[in-house]
Coordinates of C-alpha atoms and ligand atoms in Angstrom, one line a residue:
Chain H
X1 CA 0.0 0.0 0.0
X2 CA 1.5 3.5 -0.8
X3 CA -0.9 5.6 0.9
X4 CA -2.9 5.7 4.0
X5 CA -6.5 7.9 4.4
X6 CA -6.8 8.8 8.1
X7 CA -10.3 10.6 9.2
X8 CA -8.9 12.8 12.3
X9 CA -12.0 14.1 14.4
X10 CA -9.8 17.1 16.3
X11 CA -11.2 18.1 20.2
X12 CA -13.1 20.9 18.6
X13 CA -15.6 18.1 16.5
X14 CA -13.9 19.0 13.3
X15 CA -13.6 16.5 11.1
X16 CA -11.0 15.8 8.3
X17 CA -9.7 13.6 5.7
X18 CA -5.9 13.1 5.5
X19 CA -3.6 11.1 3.2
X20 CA -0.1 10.2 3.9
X21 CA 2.1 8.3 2.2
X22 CA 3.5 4.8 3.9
X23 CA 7.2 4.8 2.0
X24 CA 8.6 7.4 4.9
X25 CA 7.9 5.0 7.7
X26 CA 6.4 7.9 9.9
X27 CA 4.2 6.9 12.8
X28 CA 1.1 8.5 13.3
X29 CA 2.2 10.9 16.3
X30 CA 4.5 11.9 13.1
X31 CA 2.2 12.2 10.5
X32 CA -0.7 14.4 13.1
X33 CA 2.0 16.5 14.0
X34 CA 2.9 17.0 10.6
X35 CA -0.1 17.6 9.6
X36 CA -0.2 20.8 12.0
X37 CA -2.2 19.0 15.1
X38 CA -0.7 20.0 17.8
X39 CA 0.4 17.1 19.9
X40 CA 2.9 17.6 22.6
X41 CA 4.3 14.0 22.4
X42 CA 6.4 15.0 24.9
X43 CA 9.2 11.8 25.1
X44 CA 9.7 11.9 21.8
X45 CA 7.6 8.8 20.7
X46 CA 9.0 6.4 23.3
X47 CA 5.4 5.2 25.1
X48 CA 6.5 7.4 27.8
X49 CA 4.1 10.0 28.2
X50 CA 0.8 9.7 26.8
X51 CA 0.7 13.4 25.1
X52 CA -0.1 11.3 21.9
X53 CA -2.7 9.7 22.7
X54 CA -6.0 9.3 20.6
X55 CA -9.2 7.5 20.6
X56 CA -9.1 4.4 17.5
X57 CA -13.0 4.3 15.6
X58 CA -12.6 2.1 12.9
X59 CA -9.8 0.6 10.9
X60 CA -7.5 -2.4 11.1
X61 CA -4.4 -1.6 13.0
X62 CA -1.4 -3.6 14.6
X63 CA -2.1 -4.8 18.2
X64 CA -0.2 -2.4 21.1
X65 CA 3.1 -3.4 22.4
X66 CA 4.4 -4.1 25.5
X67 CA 5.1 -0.7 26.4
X68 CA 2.2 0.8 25.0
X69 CA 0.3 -1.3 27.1
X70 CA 1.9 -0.2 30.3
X71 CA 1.6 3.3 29.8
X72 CA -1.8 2.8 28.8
X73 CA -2.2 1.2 31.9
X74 CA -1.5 4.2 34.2
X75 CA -3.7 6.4 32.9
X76 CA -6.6 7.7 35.0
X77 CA -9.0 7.3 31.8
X78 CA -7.6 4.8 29.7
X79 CA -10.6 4.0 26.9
X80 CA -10.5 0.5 25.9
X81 CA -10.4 2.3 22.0
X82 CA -6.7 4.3 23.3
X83 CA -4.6 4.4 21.4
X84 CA -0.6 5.7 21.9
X85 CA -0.3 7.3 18.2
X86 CA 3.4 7.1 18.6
X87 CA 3.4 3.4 18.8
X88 CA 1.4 2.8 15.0
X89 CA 3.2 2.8 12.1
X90 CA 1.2 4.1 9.0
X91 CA 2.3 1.2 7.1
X92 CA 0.4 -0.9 9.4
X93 CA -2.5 0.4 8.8
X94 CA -3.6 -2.7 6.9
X95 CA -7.0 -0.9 5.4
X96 CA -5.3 1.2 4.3
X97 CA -7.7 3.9 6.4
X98 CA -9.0 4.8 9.9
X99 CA -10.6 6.7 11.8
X100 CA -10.0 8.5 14.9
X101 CA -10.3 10.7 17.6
X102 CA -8.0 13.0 19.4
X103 CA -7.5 12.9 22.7
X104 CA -8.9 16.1 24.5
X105 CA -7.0 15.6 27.8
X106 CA -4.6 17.3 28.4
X107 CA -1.5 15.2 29.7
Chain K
X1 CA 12.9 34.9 53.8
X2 CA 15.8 33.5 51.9
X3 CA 18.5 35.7 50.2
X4 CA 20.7 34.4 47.1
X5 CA 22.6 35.9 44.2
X6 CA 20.6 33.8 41.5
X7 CA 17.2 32.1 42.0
X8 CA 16.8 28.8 39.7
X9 CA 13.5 28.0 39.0
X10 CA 13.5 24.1 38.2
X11 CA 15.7 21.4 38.7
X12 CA 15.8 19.7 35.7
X13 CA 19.7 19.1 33.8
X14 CA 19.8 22.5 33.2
X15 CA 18.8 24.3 36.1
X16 CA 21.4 22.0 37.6
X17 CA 24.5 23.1 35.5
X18 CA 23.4 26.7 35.8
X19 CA 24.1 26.6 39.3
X20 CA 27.9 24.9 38.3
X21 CA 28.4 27.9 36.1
X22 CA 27.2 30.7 38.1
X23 CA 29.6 29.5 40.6
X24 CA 32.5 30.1 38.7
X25 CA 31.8 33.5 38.7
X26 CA 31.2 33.3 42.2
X27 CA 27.5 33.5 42.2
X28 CA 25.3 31.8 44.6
X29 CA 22.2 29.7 43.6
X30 CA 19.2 28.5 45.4
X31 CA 17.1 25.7 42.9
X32 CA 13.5 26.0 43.8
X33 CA 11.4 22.7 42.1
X34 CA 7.9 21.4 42.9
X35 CA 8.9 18.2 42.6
X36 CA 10.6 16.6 45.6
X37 CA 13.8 14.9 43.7
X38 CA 16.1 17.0 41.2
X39 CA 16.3 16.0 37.3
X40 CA 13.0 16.6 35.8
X41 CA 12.3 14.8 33.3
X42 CA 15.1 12.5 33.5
X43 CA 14.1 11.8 37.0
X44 CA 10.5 11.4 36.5
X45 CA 10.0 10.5 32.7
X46 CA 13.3 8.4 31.4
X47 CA 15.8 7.8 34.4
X48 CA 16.8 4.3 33.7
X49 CA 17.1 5.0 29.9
X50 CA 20.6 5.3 28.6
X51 CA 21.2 9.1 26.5
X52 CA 23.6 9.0 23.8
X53 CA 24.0 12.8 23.0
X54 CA 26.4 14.0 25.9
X55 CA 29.4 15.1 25.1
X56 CA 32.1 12.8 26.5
X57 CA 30.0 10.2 27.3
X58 CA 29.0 7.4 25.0
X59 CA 26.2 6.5 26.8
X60 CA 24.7 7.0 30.2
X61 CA 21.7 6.7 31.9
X62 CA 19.5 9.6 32.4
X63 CA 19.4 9.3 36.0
X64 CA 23.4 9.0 36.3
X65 CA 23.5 12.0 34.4
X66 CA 21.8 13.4 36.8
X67 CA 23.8 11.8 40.1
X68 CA 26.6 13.7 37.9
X69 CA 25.7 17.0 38.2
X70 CA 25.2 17.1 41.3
X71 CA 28.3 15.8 42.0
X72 CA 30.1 18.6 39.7
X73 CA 27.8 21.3 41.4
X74 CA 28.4 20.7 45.5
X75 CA 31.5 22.5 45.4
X76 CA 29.2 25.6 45.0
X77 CA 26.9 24.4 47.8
X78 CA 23.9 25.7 45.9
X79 CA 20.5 25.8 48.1
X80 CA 17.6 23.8 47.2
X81 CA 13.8 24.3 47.8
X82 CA 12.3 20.9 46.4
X83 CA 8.6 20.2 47.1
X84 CA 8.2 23.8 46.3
X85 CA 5.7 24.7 43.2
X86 CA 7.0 28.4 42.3
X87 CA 4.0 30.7 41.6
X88 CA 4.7 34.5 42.4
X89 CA 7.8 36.1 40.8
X90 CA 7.7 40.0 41.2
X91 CA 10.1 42.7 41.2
X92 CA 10.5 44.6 44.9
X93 CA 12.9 47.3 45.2
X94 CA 16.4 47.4 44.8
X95 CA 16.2 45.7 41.9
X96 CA 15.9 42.5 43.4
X97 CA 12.7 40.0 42.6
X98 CA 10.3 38.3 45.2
X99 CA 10.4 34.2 44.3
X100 CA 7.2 32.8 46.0
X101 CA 6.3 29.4 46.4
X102 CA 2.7 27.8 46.7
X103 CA 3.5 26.7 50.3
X104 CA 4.5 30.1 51.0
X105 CA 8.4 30.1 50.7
X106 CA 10.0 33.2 49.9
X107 CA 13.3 33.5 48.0
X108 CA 15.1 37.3 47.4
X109 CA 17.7 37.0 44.4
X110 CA 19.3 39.6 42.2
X111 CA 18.4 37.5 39.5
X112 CA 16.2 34.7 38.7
X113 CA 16.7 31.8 35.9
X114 CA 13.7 29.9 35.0
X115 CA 14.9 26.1 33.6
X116 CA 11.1 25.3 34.2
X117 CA 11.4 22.3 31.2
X118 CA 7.9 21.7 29.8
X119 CA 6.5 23.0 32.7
X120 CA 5.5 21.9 36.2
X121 CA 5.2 18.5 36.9
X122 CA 1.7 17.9 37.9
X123 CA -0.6 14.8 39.4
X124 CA -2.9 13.0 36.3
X125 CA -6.2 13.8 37.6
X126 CA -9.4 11.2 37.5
X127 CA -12.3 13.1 35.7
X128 CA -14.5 12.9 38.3
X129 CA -17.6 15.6 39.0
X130 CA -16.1 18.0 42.4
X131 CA -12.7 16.2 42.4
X132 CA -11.2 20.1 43.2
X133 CA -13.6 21.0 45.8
X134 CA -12.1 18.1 47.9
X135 CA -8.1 18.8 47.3
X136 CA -6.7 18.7 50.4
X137 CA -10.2 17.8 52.0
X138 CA -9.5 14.0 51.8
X139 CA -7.8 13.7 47.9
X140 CA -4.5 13.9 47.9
X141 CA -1.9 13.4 44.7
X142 CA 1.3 13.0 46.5
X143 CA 2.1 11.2 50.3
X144 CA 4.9 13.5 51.7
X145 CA 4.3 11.6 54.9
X146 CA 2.9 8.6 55.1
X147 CA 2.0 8.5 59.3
X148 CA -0.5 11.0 58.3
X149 CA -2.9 8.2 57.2
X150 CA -2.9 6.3 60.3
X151 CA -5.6 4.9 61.4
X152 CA -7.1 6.4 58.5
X153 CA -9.8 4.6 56.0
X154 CA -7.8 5.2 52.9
X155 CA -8.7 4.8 49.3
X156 CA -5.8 4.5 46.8
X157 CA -6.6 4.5 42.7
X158 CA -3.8 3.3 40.1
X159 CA -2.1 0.2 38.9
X160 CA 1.5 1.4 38.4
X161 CA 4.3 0.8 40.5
X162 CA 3.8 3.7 42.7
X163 CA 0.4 2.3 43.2
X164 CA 1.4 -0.8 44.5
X165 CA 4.2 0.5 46.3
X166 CA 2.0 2.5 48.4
X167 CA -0.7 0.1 49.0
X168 CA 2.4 -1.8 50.5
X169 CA 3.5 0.6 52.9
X170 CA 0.2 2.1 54.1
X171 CA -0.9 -1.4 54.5
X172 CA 1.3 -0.9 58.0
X173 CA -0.2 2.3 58.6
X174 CA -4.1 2.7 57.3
X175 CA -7.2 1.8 59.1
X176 CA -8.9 0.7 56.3
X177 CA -7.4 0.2 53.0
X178 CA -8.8 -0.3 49.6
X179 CA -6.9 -0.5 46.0
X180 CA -9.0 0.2 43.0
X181 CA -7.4 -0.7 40.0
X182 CA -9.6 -0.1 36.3
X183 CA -7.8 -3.1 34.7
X184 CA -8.1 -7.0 35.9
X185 CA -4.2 -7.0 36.3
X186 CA -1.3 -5.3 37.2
X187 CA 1.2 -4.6 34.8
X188 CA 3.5 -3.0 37.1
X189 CA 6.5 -5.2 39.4
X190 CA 5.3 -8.7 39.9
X191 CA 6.8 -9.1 43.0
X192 CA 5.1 -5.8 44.1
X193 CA 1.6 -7.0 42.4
X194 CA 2.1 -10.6 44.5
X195 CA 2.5 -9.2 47.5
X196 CA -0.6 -7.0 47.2
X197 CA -2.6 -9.9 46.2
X198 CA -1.5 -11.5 49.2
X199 CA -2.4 -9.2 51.8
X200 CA -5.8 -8.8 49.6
X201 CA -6.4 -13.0 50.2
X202 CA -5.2 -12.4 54.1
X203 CA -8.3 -9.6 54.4
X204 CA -5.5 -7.1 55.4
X205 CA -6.7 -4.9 52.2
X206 CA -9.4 -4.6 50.0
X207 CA -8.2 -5.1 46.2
X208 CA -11.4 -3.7 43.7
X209 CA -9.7 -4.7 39.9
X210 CA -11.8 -4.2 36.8
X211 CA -13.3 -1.3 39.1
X212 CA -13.4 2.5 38.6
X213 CA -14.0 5.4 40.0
X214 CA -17.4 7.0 40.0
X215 CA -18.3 9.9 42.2
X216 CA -17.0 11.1 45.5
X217 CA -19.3 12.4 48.5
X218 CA -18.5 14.9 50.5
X219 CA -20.3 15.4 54.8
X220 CA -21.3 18.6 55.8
X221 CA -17.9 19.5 57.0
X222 CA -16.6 19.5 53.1
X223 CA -14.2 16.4 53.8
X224 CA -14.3 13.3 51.9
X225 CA -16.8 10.9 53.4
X226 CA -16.7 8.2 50.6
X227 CA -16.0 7.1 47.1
X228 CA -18.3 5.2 44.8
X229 CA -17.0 2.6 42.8
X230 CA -18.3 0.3 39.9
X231 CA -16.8 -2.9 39.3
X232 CA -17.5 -4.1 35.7
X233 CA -21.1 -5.8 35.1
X234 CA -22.0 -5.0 38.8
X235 CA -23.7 -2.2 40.2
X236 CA -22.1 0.8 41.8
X237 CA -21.6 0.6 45.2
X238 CA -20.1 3.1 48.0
X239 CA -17.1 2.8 50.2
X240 CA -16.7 4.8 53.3
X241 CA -13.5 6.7 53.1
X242 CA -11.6 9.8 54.6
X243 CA -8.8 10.1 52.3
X244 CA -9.0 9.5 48.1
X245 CA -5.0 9.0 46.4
X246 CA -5.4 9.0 43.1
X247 CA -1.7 7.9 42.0
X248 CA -1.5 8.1 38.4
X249 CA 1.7 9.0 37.3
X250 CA 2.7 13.1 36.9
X251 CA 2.3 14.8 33.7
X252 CA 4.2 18.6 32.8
X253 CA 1.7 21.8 32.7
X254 CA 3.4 25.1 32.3
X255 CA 1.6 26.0 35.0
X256 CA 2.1 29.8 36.5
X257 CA 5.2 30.5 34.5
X258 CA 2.6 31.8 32.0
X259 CA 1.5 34.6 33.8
X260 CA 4.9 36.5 34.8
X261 CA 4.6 38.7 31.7
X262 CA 7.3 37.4 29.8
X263 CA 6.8 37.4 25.8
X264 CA 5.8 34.0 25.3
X265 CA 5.6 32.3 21.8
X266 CA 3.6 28.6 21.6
X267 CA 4.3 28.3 25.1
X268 CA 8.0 28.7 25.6
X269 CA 9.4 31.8 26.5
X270 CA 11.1 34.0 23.5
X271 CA 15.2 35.0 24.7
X272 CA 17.6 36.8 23.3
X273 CA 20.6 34.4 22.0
X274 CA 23.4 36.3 23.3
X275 CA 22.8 35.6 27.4
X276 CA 19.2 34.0 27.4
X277 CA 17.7 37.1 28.9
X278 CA 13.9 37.2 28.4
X279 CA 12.0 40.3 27.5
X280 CA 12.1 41.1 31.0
X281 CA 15.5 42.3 32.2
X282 CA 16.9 40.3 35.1
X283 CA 15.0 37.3 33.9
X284 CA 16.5 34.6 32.3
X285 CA 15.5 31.5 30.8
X286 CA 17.2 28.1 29.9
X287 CA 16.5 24.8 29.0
X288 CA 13.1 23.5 27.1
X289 CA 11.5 26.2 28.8
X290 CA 12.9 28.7 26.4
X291 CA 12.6 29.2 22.0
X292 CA 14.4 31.4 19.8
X293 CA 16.1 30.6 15.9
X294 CA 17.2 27.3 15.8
X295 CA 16.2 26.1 19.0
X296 CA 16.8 22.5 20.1
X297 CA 14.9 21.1 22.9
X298 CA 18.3 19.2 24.5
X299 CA 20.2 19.1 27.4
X300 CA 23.3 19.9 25.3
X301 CA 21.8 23.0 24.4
X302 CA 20.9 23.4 27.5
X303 CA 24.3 23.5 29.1
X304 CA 25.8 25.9 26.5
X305 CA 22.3 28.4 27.6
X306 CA 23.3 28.2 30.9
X307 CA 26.8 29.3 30.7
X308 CA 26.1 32.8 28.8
X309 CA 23.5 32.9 31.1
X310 CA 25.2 33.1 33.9
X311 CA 27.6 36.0 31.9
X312 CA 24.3 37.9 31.4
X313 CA 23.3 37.4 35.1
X314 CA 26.5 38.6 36.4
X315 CA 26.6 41.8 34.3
X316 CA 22.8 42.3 35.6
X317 CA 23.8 41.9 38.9
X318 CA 27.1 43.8 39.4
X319 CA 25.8 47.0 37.0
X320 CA 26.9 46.1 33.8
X321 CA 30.2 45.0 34.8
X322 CA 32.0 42.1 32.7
X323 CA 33.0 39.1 34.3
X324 CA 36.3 38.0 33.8
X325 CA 36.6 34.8 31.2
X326 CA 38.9 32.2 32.7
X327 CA 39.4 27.8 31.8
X328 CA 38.3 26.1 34.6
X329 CA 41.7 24.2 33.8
X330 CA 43.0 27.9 34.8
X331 CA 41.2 28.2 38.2
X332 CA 40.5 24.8 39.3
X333 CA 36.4 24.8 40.6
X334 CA 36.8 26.8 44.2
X335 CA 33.5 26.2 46.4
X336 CA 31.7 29.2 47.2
Ligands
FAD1 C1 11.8 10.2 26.9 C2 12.7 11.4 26.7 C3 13.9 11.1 26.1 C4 14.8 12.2 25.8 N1 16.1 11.9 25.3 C5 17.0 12.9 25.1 C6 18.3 12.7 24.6 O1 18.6 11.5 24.2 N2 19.2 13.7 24.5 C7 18.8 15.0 24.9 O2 19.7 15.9 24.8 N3 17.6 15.3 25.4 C8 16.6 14.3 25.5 N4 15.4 14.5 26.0 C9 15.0 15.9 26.3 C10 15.6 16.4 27.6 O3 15.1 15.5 28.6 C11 15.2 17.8 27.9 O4 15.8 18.6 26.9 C12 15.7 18.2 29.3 O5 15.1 17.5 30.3 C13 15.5 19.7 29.5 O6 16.0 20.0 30.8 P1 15.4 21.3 31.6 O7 16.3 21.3 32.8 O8 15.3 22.4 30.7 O9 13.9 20.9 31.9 P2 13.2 19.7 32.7 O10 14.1 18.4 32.7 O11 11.9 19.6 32.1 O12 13.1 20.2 34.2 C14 12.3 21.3 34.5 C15 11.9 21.2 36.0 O13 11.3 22.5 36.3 C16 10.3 22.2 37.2 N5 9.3 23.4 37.2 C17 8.7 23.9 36.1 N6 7.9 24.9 36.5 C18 8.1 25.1 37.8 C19 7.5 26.0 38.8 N7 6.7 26.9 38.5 N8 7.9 25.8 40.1 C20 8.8 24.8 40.5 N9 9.3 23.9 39.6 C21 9.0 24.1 38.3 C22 9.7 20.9 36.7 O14 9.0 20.3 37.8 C23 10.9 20.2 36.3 O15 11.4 19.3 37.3 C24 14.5 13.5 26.2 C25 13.2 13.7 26.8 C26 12.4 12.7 27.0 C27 11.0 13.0 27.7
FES2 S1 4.9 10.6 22.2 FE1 5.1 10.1 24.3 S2 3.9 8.3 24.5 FE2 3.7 8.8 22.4

């Protein structure tokens, strides 16, 4: 798959429709802060501080590691649909879409 | 009231080495941080992961780093206010500016340098309805002391290590204790998790997993008189309780840093490159905290910051006068 359509529904409501292509081997925290949403993802992308974080809708996506599990874990209002966006790859995005939400808390 | 050349405002990496190279020029610090333990966010985000960008060292782990500094900086015998969330910064006469903390501690400094990082280190709250009309009235974020809770019915919410950890010791201590947990296991230490399932089958604690938080309820005094809980597929239920501890890890909020009337641009606060003065004379700012051209948010450039910093801070502070440049290989490191 070269490109990936990502339905981002910002705190506000607002929805959009982004594409980004899968060759650069971005993760999503990348590709949303890229695309000007304005994540703190504070550690950098290392499942260490939860700034990332967004709410999965729809779309086929890898299962969370390890690590994403843990920090997931100490959160005071952990979804069962979190999501660390730092932790997905586009590329495995195997629909080749999604959809989701961002997290309005601020951590 | 406390009297120092140079009041640090955070005790992150950089905060730290400012107080190493304000004491070459034989300038006294005193490191104010709300956080009880120095190194920020290598203390409380990363301090058992190795960093790879300081010069001289290959690798080593953040919180080394950290054991470090403070090795290179108790020649200058700096002061330290930890535990102490800075919120009032004003000028008072003499040039000199009024550091206040929230518990009331009050520093006098000819000039202050805020390393504040991303910001305050600050409790993860549960969203629950009233949760900030009973701070201090039965919830509390962070156990300074844990005799307070003697004798005390005690609920404690979180499945991290700190969690477990503290369900641990105040299981010597509490009255009545009770660890709610919104997951069916722990993924923190085993041993830790064990142990508190023991003392949960031994009816010295009550373990709720799967359970969350609901509501709290408050008696007529305002104080915390019990928490309702909801364990999955059962009905809510409430459990008598005088204190709440929601431990849930801590999470940076710029906080009151915001309102000293710095120029601020997307939340960091704009400095001139030359000695990392802010738009504010006698103010300085170091570290994450601050932005300008080319900024990069690491320690490295954090440590060259803080040594034109503390240039700028001695000309502020002795009238304009230029401190002499010497190689510490010159002068050795004398203590103050
Ligand atoms: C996971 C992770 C990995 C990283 N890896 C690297 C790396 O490999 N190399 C690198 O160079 N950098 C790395 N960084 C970045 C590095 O940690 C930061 O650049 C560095 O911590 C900045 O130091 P600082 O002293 O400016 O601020 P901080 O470390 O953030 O410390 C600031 C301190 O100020 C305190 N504070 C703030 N406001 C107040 C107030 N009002 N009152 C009292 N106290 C206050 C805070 O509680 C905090 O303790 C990493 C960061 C993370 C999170
Ligand atoms: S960026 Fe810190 S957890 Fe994702």
């Amino acid at each position: 798959m070269q490109e990936v359509q990502i339905t981002v529904i910002d705190v506000c409501g607002t929805v959009k429709e982004l594409v980004f292509p899968t060759r650069l081997g971005l993760s999503l925290m990348e590709a949303l802060k890229s695309a000007g949403y304005p994540l703190e993802a504070v550690c950098g992308g290392m499942a260490l501080c939860a700034t990332c974080r967004v709410e999965w809708q729809e779309g086929a996506v890898s299962e969370p590691n390890e690590a994403e599990l843990d920090m997931l874990d100490t959160l005071p209002d952990q979804q069962p649909a979190s999501r660390l966006s730092c932790q997905i790859r586009l590329e495995s995005l195997t629909d080749g879409q999604a959809i989701l939400r961002l997290n309005p808390t601020k951590f | 009231m406390l009297e120092t050349d140079v009041c640090i405002i955070g005790a992150g990496p950089v905060g730290l080495f400012a107080v190493f190279e304000l004491g070459l020029l034989r300038l006294k610090a005193y490191v104010m941080d709300t956080l009880p333990v120095v190194g920020g966010q290598l203390a409380e985000i990363y301090p058992r992961k190795p960093i790879y960008d300081i010069p001289g060292y290959p690798s080593i782990l953040a919180g080394d780093l950290i054991d470090r500094l403070m090795e290179q900086i108790a020649p200058f015998q700096p002061g330290f206010g930890l535990g102490q969330k800075v919120v009032g910064l004003e000028a008072v006469e003499g040039g000199r500016w009024k550091v206040q903390s929230e518990n009331g501690e009050v520093v006098l400094a000819g000039a202050v340098v805020i390393a504040g990082g991303l910001g305050c280190f600050e409790p993860r709250k549960p969203d629950l309805p009233g949760l900030a009309a009973l701070e201090g009235r039965g919830v509390t974020y962070m156990i300074r002391d844990p005799e307070v809770f003697r004798g005390r019915r005690v609920v404690l919410a979180g499945g991290g290590d700190s969690a477990l950890d503290w369900t641990l010791q105040l299981s010597e201590i509490a009255g009545d204790l009770t660890l709610v947990h919104r997951n069916s296991s722990f993924r923190g230490a085993p041993e830790s998790a064990a142990r508190v399932q023991a003392l949960a089958d031994a009816g010295r604690l009550r373990l709720l997993t799967s359970t969350a938080l609901v509501s709290l309820e408050a008696n007529a005094a305002g104080n915390l008189s019990s928490v309702t809980v909801q364990t999955q597929g059962q009905p809510a239920w409430s459990l008598e309780a005088d204190d709440l501890i929601p431990l849930y890890g801590l999470t940076p909020q710029l906080g009151p840093i915001a309102d000293w009337g710095m120029v601020l641009e997307a939340s960091a606060i704009q400095v001139q490159t030359d000695n990392f003065q802010t738009s504010v004379p006698g103010i300085f700012a170091i570290g994450d905290i601050n932005t300008y051209p080319g900024k990069l948010k690491l320690i490295l450039s954090g440590f060259h910051e803080a040594a034109l910093m503390a240039h700028g801070a001695y000309r502020h502070i002795h009238g304009g006068a230029k401190p002499s440049f010497k190689y510490t290989t010159v002068t050795g490191v004398n203590g103050l």
